[in-house]
Every structure is written in structure tokens, then in C-alpha cells.
mmCIF file of C-alpha atoms and ligand atoms in Angstrom:
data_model
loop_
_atom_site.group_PDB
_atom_site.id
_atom_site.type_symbol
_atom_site.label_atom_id
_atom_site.label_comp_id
_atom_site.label_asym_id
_atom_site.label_seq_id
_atom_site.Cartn_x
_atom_site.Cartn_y
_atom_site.Cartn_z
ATOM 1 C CA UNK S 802 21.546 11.645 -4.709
ATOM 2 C CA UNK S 803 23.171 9.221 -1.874
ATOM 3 C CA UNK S 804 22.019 5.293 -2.215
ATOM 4 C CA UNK S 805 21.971 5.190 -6.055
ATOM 5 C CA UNK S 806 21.910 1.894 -7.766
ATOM 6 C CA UNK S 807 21.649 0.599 -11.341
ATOM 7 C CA UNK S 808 21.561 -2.826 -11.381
ATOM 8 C CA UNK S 809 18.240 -4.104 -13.260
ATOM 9 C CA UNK S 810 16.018 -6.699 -12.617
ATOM 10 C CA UNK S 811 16.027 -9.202 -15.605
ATOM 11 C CA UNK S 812 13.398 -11.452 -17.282
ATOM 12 C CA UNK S 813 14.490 -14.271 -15.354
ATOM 13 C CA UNK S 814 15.005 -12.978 -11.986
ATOM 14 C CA UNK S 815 12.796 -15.190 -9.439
ATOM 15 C CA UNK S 816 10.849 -13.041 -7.697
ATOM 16 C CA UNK S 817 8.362 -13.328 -4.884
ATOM 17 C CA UNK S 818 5.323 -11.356 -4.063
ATOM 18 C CA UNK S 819 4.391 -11.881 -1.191
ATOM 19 C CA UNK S 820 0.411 -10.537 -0.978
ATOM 20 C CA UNK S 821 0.076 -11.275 -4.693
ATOM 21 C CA UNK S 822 -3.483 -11.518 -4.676
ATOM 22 C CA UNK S 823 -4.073 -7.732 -2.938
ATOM 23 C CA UNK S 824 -4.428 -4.796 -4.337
ATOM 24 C CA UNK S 825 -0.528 -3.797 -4.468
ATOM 25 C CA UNK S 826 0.308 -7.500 -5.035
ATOM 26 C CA UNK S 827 -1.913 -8.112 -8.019
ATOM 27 C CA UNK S 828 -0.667 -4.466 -9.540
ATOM 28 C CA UNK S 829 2.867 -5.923 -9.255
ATOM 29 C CA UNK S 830 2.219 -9.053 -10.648
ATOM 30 C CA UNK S 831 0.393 -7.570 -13.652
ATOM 31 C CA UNK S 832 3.109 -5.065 -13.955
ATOM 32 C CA UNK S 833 6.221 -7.939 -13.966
ATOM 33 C CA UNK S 834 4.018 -10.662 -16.086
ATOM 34 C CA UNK S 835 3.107 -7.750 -19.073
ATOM 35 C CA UNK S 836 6.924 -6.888 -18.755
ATOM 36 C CA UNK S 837 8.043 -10.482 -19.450
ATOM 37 C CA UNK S 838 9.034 -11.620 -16.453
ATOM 38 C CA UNK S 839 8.487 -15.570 -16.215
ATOM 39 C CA UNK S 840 10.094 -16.418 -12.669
ATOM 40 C CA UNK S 841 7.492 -14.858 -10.173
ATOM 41 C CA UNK S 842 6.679 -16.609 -7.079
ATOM 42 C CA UNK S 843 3.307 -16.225 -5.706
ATOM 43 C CA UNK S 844 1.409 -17.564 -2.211
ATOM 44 C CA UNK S 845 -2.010 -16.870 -1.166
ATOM 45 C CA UNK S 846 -2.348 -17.159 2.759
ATOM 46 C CA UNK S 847 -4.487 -20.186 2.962
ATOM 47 C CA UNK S 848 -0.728 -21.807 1.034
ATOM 48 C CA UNK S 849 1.512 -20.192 3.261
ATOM 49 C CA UNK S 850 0.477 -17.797 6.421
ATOM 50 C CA UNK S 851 3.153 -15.763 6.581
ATOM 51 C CA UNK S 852 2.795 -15.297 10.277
ATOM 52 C CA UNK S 853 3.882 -18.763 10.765
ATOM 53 C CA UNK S 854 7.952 -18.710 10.631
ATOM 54 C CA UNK S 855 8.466 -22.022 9.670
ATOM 55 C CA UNK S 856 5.893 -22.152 7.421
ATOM 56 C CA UNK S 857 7.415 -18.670 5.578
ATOM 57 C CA UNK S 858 10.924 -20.305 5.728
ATOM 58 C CA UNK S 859 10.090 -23.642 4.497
ATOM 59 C CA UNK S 860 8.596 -21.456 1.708
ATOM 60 C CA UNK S 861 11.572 -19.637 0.746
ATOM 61 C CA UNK S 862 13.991 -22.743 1.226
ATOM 62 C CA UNK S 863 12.306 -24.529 -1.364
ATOM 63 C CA UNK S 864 10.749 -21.336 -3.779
ATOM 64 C CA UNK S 865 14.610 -19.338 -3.572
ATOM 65 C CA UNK S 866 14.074 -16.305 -4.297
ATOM 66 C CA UNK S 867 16.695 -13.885 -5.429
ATOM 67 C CA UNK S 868 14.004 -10.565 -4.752
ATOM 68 C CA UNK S 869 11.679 -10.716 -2.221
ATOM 69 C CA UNK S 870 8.724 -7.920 -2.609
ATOM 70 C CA UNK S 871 6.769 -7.885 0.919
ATOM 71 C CA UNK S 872 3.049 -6.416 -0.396
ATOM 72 C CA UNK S 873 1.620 -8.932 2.622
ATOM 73 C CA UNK S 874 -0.273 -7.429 5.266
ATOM 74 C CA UNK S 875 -3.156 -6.997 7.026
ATOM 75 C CA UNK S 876 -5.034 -3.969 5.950
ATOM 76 C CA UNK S 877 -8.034 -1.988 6.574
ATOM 77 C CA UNK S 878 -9.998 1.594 6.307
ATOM 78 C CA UNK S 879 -10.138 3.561 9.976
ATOM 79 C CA UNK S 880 -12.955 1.244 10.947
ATOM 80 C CA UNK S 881 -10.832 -1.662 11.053
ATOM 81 C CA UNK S 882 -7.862 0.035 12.503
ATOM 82 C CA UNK S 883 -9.741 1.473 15.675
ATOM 83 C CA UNK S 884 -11.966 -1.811 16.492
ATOM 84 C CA UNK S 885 -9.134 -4.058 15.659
ATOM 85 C CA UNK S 886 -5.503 -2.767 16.481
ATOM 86 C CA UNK S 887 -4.315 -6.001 17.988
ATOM 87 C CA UNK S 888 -4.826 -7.839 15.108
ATOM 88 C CA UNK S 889 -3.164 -4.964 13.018
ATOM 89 C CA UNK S 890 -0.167 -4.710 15.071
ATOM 90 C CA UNK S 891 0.564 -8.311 15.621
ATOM 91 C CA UNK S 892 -0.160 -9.586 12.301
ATOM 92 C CA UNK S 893 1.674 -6.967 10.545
ATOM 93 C CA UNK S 894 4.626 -7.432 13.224
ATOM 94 C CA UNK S 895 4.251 -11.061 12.604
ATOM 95 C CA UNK S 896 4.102 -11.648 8.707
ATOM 96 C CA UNK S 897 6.926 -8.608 8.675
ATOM 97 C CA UNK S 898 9.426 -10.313 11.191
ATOM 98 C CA UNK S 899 9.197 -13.961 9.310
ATOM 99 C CA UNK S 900 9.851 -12.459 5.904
ATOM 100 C CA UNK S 901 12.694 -10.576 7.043
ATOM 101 C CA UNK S 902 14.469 -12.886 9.113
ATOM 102 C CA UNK S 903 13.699 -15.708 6.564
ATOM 103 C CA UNK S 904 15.028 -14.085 3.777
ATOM 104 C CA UNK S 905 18.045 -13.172 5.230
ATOM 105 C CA UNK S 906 18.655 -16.851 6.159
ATOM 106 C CA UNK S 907 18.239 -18.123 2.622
ATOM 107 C CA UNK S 908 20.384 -15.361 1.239
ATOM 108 C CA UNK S 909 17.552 -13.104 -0.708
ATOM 109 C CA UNK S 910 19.844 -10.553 -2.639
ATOM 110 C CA UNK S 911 17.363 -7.902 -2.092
ATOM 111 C CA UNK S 912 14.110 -7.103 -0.711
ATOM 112 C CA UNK S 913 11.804 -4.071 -1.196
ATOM 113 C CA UNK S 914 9.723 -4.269 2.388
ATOM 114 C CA UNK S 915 6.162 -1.601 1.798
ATOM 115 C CA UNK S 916 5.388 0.500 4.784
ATOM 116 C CA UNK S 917 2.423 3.453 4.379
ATOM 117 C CA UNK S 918 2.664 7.375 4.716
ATOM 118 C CA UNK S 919 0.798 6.267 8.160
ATOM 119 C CA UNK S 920 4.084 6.045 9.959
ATOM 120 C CA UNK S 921 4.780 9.837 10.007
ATOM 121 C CA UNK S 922 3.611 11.834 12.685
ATOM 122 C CA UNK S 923 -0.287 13.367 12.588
ATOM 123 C CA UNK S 924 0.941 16.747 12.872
ATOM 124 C CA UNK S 925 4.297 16.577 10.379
ATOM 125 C CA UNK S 926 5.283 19.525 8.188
ATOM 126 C CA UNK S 927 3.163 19.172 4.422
ATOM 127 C CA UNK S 928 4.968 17.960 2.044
ATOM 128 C CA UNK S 929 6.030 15.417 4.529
ATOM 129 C CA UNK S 930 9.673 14.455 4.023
ATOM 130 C CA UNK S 931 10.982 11.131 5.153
ATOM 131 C CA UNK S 932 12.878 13.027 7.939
ATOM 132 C CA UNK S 933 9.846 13.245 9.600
ATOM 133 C CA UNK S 934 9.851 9.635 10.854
ATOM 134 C CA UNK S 935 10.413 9.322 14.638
ATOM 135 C CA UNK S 936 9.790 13.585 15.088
ATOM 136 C CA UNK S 937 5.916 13.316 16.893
ATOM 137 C CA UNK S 938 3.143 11.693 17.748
ATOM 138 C CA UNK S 939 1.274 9.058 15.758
ATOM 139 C CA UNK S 940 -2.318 9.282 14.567
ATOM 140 C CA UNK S 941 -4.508 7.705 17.570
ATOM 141 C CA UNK S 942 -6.693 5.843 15.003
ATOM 142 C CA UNK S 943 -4.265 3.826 13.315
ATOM 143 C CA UNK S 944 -1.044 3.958 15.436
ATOM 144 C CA UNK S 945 -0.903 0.417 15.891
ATOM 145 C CA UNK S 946 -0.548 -0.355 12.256
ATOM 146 C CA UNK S 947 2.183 2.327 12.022
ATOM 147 C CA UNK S 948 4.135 0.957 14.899
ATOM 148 C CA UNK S 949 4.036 -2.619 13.399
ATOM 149 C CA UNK S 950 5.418 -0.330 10.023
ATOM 150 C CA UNK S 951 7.976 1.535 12.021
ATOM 151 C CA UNK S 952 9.367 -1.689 13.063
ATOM 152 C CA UNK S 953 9.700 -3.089 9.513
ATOM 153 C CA UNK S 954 11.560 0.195 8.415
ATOM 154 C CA UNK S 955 14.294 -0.683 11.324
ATOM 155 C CA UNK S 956 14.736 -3.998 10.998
ATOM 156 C CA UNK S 957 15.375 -3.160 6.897
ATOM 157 C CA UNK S 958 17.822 -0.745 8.144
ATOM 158 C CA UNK S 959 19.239 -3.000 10.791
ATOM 159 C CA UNK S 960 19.829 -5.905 8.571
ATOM 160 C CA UNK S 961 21.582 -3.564 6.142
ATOM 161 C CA UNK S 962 23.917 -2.060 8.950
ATOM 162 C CA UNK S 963 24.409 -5.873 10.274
ATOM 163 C CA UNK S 964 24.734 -8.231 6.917
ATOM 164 C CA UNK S 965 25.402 -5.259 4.428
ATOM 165 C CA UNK S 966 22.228 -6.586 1.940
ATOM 166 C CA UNK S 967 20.702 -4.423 -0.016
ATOM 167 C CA UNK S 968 17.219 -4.640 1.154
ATOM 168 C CA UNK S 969 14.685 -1.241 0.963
ATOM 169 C CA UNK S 970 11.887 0.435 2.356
ATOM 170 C CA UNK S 971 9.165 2.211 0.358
ATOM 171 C CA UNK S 972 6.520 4.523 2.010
ATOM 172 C CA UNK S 973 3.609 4.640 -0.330
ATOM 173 C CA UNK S 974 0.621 7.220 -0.251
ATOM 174 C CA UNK S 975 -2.901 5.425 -0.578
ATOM 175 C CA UNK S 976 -3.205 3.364 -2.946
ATOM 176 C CA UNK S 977 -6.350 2.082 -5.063
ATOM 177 C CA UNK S 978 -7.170 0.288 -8.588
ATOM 178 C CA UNK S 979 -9.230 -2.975 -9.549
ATOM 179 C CA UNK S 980 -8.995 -5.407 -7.080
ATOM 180 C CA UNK S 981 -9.449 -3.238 -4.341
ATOM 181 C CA UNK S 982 -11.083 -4.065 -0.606
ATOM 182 C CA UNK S 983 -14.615 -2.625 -1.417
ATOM 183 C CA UNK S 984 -16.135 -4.136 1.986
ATOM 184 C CA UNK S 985 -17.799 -1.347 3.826
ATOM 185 C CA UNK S 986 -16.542 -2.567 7.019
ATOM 186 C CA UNK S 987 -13.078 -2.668 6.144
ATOM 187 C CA UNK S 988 -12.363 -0.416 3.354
ATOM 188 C CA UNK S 989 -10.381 2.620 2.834
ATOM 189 C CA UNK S 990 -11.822 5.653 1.719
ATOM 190 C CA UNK S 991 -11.664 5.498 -2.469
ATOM 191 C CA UNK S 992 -13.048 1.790 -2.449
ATOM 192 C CA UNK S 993 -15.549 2.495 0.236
ATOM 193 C CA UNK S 994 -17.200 5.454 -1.241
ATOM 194 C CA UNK S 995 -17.008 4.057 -4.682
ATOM 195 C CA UNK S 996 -19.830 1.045 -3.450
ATOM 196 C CA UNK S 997 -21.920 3.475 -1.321
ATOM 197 C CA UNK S 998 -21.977 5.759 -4.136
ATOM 198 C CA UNK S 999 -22.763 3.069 -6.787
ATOM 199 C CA UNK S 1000 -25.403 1.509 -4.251
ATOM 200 C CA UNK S 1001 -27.030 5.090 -3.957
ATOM 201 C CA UNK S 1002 -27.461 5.660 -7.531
ATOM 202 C CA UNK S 1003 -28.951 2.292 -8.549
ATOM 203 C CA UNK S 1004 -30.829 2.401 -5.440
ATOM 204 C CA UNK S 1005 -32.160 6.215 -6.232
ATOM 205 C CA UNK S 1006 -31.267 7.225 -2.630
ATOM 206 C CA UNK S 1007 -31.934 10.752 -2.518
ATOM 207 C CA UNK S 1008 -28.346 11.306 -0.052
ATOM 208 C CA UNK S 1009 -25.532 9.985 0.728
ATOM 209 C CA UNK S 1010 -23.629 10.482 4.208
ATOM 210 C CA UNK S 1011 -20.025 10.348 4.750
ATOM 211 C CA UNK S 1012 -17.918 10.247 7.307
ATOM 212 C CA UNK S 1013 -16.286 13.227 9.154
ATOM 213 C CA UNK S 1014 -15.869 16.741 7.834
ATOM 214 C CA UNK S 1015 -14.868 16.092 3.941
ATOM 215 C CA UNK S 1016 -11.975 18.730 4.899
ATOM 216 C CA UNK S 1017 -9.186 16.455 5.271
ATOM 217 C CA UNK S 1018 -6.725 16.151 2.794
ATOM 218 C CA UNK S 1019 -5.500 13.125 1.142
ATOM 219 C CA UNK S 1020 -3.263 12.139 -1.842
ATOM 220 C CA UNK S 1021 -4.158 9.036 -3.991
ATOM 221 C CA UNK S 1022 -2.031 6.808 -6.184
ATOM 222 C CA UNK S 1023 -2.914 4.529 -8.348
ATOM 223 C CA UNK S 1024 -1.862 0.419 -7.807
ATOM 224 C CA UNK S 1025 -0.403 0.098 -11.487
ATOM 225 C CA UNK S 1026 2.050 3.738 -11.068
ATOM 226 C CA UNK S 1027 2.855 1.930 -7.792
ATOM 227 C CA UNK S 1028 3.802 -1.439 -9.195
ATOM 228 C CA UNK S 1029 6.161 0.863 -11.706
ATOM 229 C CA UNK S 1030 7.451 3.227 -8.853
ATOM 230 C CA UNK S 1031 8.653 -0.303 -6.791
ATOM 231 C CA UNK S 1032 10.199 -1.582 -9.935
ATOM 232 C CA UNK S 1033 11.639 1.879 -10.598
ATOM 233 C CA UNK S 1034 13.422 1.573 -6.716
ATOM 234 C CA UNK S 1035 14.635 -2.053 -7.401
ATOM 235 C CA UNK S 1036 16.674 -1.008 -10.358
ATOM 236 C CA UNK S 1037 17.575 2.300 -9.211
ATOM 237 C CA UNK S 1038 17.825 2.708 -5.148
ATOM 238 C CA UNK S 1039 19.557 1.510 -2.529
ATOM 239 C CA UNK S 1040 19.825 3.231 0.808
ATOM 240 C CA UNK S 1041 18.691 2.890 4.307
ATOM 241 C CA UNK S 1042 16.628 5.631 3.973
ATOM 242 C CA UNK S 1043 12.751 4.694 3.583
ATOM 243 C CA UNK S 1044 11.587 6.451 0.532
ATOM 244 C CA UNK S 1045 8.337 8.400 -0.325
ATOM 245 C CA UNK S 1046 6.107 6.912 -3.180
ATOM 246 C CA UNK S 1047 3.573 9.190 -4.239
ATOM 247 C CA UNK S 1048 1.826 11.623 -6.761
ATOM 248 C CA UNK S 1049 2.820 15.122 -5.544
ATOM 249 C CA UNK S 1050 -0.876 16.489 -5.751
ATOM 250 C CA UNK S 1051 -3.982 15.761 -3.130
ATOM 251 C CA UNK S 1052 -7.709 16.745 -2.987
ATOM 252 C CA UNK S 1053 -10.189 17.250 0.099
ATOM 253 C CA UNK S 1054 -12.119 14.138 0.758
ATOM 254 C CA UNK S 1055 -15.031 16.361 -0.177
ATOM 255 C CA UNK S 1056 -14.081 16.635 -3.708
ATOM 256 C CA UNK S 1057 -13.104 12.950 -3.732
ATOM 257 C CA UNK S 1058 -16.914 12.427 -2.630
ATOM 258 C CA UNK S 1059 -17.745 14.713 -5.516
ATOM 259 C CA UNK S 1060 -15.492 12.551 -8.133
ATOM 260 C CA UNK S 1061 -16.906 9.049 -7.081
ATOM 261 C CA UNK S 1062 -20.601 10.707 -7.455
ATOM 262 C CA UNK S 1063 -20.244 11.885 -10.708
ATOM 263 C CA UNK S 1064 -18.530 8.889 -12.240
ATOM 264 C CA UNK S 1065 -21.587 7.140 -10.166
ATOM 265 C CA UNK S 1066 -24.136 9.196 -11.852
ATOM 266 C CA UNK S 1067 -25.673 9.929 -8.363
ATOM 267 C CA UNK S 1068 -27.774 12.698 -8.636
ATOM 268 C CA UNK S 1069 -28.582 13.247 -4.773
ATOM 269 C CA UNK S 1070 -27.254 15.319 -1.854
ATOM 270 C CA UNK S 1071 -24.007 14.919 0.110
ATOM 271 C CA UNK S 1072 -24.042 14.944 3.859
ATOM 272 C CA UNK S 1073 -20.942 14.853 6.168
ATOM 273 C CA UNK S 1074 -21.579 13.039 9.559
ATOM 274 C CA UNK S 1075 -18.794 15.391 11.535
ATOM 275 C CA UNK S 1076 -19.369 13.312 14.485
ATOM 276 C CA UNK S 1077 -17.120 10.708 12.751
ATOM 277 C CA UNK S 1078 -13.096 11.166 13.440
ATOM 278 C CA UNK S 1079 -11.350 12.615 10.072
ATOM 279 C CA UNK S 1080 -7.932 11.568 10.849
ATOM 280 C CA UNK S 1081 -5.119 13.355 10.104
ATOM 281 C CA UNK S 1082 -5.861 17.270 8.521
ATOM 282 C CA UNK S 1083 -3.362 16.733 5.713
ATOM 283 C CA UNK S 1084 -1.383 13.815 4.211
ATOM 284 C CA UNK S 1085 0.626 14.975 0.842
ATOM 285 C CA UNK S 1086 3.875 13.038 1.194
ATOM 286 C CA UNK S 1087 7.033 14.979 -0.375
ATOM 287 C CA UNK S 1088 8.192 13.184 -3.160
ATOM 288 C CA UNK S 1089 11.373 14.864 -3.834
ATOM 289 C CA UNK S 1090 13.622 12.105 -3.493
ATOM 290 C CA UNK S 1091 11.566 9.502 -6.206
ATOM 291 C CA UNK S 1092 11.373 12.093 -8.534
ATOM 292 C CA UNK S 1093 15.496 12.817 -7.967
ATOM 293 C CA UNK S 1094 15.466 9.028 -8.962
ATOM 294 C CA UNK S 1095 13.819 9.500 -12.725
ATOM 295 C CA UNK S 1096 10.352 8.288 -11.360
ATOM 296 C CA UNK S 1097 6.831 10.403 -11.797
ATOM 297 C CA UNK S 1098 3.079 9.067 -11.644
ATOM 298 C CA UNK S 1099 1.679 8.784 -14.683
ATOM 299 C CA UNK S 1100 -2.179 7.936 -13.586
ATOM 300 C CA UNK S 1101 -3.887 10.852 -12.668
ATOM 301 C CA UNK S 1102 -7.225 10.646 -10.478
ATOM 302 C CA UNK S 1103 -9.708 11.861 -12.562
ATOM 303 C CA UNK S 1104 -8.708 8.381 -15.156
ATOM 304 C CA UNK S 1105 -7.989 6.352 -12.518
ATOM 305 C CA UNK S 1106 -11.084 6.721 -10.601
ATOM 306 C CA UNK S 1107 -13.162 6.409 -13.541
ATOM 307 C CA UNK S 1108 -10.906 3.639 -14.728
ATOM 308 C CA UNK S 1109 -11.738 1.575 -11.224
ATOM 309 C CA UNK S 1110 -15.300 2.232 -10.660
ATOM 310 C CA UNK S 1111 -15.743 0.523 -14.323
ATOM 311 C CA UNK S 1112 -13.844 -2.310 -12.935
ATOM 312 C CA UNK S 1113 -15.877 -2.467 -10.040
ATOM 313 C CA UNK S 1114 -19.179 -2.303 -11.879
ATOM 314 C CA UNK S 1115 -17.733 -4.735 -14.546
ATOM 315 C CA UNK S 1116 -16.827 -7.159 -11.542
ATOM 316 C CA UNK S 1117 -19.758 -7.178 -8.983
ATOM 317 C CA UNK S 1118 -19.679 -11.014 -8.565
ATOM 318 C CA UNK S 1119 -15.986 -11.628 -7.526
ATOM 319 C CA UNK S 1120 -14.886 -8.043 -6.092
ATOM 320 C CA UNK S 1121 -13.643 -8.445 -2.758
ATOM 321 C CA UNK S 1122 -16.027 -8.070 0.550
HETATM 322 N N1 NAP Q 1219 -3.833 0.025 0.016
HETATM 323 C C1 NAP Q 1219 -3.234 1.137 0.410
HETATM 324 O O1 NAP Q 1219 -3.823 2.231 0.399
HETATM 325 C C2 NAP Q 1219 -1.796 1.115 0.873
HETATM 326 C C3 NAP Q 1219 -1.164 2.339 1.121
HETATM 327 C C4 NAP Q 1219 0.139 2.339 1.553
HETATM 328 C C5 NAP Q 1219 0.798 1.155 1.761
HETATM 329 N N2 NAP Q 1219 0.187 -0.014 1.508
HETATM 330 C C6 NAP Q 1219 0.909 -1.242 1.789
HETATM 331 O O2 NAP Q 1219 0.945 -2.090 0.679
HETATM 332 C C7 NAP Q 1219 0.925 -3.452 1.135
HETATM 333 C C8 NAP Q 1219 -0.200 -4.184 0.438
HETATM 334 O O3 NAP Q 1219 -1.422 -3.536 0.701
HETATM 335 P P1 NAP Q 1219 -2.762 -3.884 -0.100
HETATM 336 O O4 NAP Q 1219 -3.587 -2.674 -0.097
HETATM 337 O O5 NAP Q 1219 -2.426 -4.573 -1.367
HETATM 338 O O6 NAP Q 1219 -3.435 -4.915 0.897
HETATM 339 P P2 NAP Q 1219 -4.517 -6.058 0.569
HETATM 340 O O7 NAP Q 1219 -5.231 -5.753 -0.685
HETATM 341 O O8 NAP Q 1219 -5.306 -6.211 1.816
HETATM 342 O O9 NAP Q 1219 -3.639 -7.344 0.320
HETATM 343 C C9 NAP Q 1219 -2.890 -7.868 1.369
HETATM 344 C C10 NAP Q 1219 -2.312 -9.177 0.932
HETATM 345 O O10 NAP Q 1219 -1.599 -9.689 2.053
HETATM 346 C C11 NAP Q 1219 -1.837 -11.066 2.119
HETATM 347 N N3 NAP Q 1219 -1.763 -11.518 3.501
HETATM 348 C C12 NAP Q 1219 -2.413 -11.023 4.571
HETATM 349 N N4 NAP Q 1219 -2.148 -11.762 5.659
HETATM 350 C C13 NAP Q 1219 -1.333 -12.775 5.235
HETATM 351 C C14 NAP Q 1219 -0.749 -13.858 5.878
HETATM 352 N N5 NAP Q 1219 -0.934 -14.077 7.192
HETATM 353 N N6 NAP Q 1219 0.010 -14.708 5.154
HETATM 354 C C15 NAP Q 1219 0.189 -14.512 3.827
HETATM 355 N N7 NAP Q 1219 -0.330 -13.475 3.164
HETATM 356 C C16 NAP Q 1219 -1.097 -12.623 3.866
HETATM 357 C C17 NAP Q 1219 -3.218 -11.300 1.581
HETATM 358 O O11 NAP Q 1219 -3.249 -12.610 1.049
HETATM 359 P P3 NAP Q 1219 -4.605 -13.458 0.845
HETATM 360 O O12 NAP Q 1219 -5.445 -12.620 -0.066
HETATM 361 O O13 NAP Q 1219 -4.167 -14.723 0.229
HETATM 362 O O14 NAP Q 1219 -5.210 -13.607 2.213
HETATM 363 C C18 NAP Q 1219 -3.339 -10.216 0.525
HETATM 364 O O15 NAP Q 1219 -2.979 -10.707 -0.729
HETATM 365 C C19 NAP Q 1219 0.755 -3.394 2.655
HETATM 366 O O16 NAP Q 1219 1.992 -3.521 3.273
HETATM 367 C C20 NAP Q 1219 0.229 -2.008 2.902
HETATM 368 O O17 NAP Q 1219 0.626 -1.520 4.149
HETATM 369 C C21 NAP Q 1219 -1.112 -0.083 1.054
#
């Protein structure tokens, strides 16, 4: 396949992760640190907000770099996304622009920028390819977060077709693990159920009631396979082309709901509240092009899920609200 590369990271290669204390930022960090890896960079945003530009390239001047990942962002469930979409847009443009533009002036050698399977259109062919960029309209509820990603995508591309660096974009599916966002206000759709669920069952609520239909579709990766897959793409791609990172399979949100219940031990009854939005009918990203590349998921849900409701359970005085 076109945009091959094999040049490997090394022990000693200083690399920033930007959003190191999130959930994709945390995964990454574990996944470098267990692998040996001495010279990471790390800044929380009360250190350096990265939607200040001179702030982000003061940061970089004196931290150099030689890989910049950008797992910084401001992130939220549908909730968020329709009550807040300035803040989404303009953070996200914000924190995007600085890193880019910052890194280019300090001479990063390369830079893996994370988008979200959110920037294909709501209607796109399943699988959906990375062709499908650009081809229709958005999803309503979260289009202003997808713009903001659209716009990282391009200027990656652009500062590839202008200064010839070999910086990427990724387009992961969602992602969970420990350390997720498990406020109900802001959460996405794993995390969110996870602490309903768990407050049902200790509480002895005889139902639960989610949002929408429980038709939709959705695929789920988990943060430590994605930490791997963005390593993987360092060592292994380099093209202008955003790529795909994702597990191939999906379930109904339904039999998600069903999942987080049983590893919950609630007993009760399941009730969908249809009068909520569902979002997009189907979201299975094609991931034809990673798996070209030598790269699989190795997580399955089932493991994961029970894997991250432990962690949850086992950390109900510092998970994140
Ligand atoms: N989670 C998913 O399902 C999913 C799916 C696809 C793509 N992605 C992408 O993966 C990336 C990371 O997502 P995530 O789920 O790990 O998000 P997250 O858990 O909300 O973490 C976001 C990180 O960004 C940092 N950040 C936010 N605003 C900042 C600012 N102004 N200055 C500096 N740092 C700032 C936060 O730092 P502090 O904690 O220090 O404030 C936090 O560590 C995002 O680009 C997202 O679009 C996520």
C-alpha cells in the first residue's frame, strides 16, 4: 500500500503527549513507559493550555520534541456536543491550530494529529472508508466537533504538501478503558452507562432508562489497542491520507446496555426513552487500510468492558466527573 514507512521509534525518542492525562493520553503513556521509553513529555492544561499559542510554543521551544502525539482536546458524550458546540469547535480549532503551527516552527520530525470517525458523513456507506470524508452531510448533533476535526486533517495534509514533514492523521472509532470521563453530563456512551448501571444495581433500582432507541450501531475500541494501533502508524505509515483505527466488528447500543448490566449485576428492566436523538444509524469504520499495515485489535469487548467496569468500581474516589 501507498505511504509506507519503516522507520521506528526508539527508546530514546522525546516524545510529547499532548492530553496525557485523558483517556487516549494516559493509554499512550502507559503503552510507551511499559515499552521502555524514558523521553516522554507530558503537560496537563492547568501547565500549559494549549489554546494559548505562545504558551504551546514556549512549551515546545524549551521541551523539543522530535514526535509530537496530539491526544488534546475537548471532549464530550452528545449532551455536551449539542448544549456546548462553541466551546467544542473553538477549543478543538484552537488547541489543534497551536500544536500544528508550533511544531512546525520548532522542527517536530513527525506528528500523529487524532481526529474521530465523527468527521464522516451521517449517512456514509458501512464500512465507512476514509474516502468518505468531504462526500455528505455531517451529523447535526456533533458537527461542530467534526468541523474543528476536518480542519486538523487539512492542515496535516497542508503542511505535508507545503514543508514535506511527515506528520499523520488517525481517525479512531470510540474509544474507552480506565480513566475514562464517567460524568453523566459529559460522557460518552460506554462510560456513561457503565455508572448508571453500577448506581442501579447498588441502589436496587428496579429500571434503568436509556437514551434513544438502543438500535443504533456503534463500534468500540479499547484505549490500550489504540495506544498500540498509533504506535503501529508511527513506525509504519506515512501518507496524507487520514487513516481508520478501529476493531472491524460493532454491536447495537441495546446489547451494549445488555453487556454493562450484566457485568453490573443489575437485575432490573431496560427502558429506551426514544424521545432522545440516537445519532447516526450505523458507525463501523472500514479498517482495511490498518490491517494492510500489519495492525489488528487485540481487546475484544466482552474483556474490555469487564476489564473497565472493575477499574471503575476499584477507583470510585479519583475517577473522573
Ligand atoms: N474518547 C473517544 O471515544 C475518542 C474517539 C475518537 C477520537 N478521540 C480523540 O482522541 C483524543 C483524546 O480523547 P480522550 O477521549 O482521551 O479525551 P479526554 O479523556 O477528554 O482527554 C483530553 C485531554 O486533553 C487535554 N486538554 C483539553 N483541553 C486542553 C487545553 N486547553 N490545553 C491542554 N490540554 C488540554 C486534557 O488535559 P487536562 O486533563 O490536563 O485538562 C485531557 O488530558 C481527542 O482528539 C479525541 O477527539 C477520542
Amino acid at each position: 500500500m501507498d505511504g509506507v514507512v519503516a522507520q521506528h521509534l526508539t527508546q530514546d525518542t522525546r516524545i510529547f503527549i499532548a492530553g496525557h492525562r485523558g483517556l487516549v493520553g494516559a493509554a499512550l503513556w502507559r503503552h510507551f513507559a511499559a515499552r521502555g521509553y524514558d523521553a516522554l513529555i507530558g503537560a496537563g492544561s492547568r501547565e500549559v493550555d494549549l489554546r494559548d499559542p505562545g504558551a504551546t510554543r514556549d512549551f515546545l521551544e524549551r521541551t523539543r520534541p522530535q514526535v509530537v502525539i496530539d491526544a488534546a482536546a475537548r471532549t464530550g458524550g452528545i449532551a455536551a456536543n449539542m448544549t456546548r458546540p462553541v466551546d467544542f469547535l473553538s477549543d478543538n480549532l484552537r488547541i489543534q491550530l497551536n500544536l500544528l503551527d508550533s511544531a512546525v516552527s520548532v522542527g517536530v520530525d513527525r506528528l500523529l494529529f487524532l481526529g474521530s470517525s465523527c468527521i464522516y458523513p451521517k449517512f456514509a456507506d458501512q464500512p465507512i472508508s476514509e474516502d468518505a470524508l468531504l462526500t455528505g452531510p455531517l451529523e447535526p448533533t456533533n458537527e461542530a466537533y467534526a468541523m474543528a476535526k476536518i480542519a486538523g486533517i487539512m492542515h496535516v495534509r497542508s503542511i505535508r504538501r507545503q514543508y514535506g514533514l511527515r506528520y499523520i492523521s488517525a481517525m479512531p472509532t470510540n474509544v474507552y478503558g480506565p480513566g475514562d470521563n464517567f460524568n453523566p453530563h459529559d460522557s460518552h456512551v460506554l462510560p456513561a452507562m457503565i455508572r448508571r448501571f453500577y448506581d442501579a444495581a447498588r441502589g436496587g433500582a428496579e429500571s434503568v432508562t436509556c437514551w434513544g432507541s438502543g438500535t443504533p450501531r456503534r463500534e468500540f475500541l479499547h484505549a490500550d489497542d489504540l495506544a498500540a494501533a498509533c504506535h503501529h502508524l508511527l513506525d509504519h505509515y506515512d501518507d496524507e491520507r487520514p487513516i481508520n483505527i478501529g476493531t472491524g466488528t460493532d454491536c447495537s447500543i441495546a446489547e451494549l446496555a445488555s453487556m454493562v448490566a450484566d457485568a453490573a449485576g443489575f437485575e432490573g428492566v431496560i427502558r429506551w426513552d426514544d424521545s432522545r436523538p440516537d445519532g447516526t444509524p450505523r458507525k463501523l469504520i472500514d479498517i482495511v487500510r490498518l490491517t494492510e499495515l500489519g495492525w489488528t485489535a487485540k481487546i475484544g469487548l466482552a474483556d474490555g468492558l469487564k476489564s473497565t467496569y472493575e477499574w471503575f468500581v476499584d477507583h470510585q474516589d479519583d475517577y473522573r466527573t
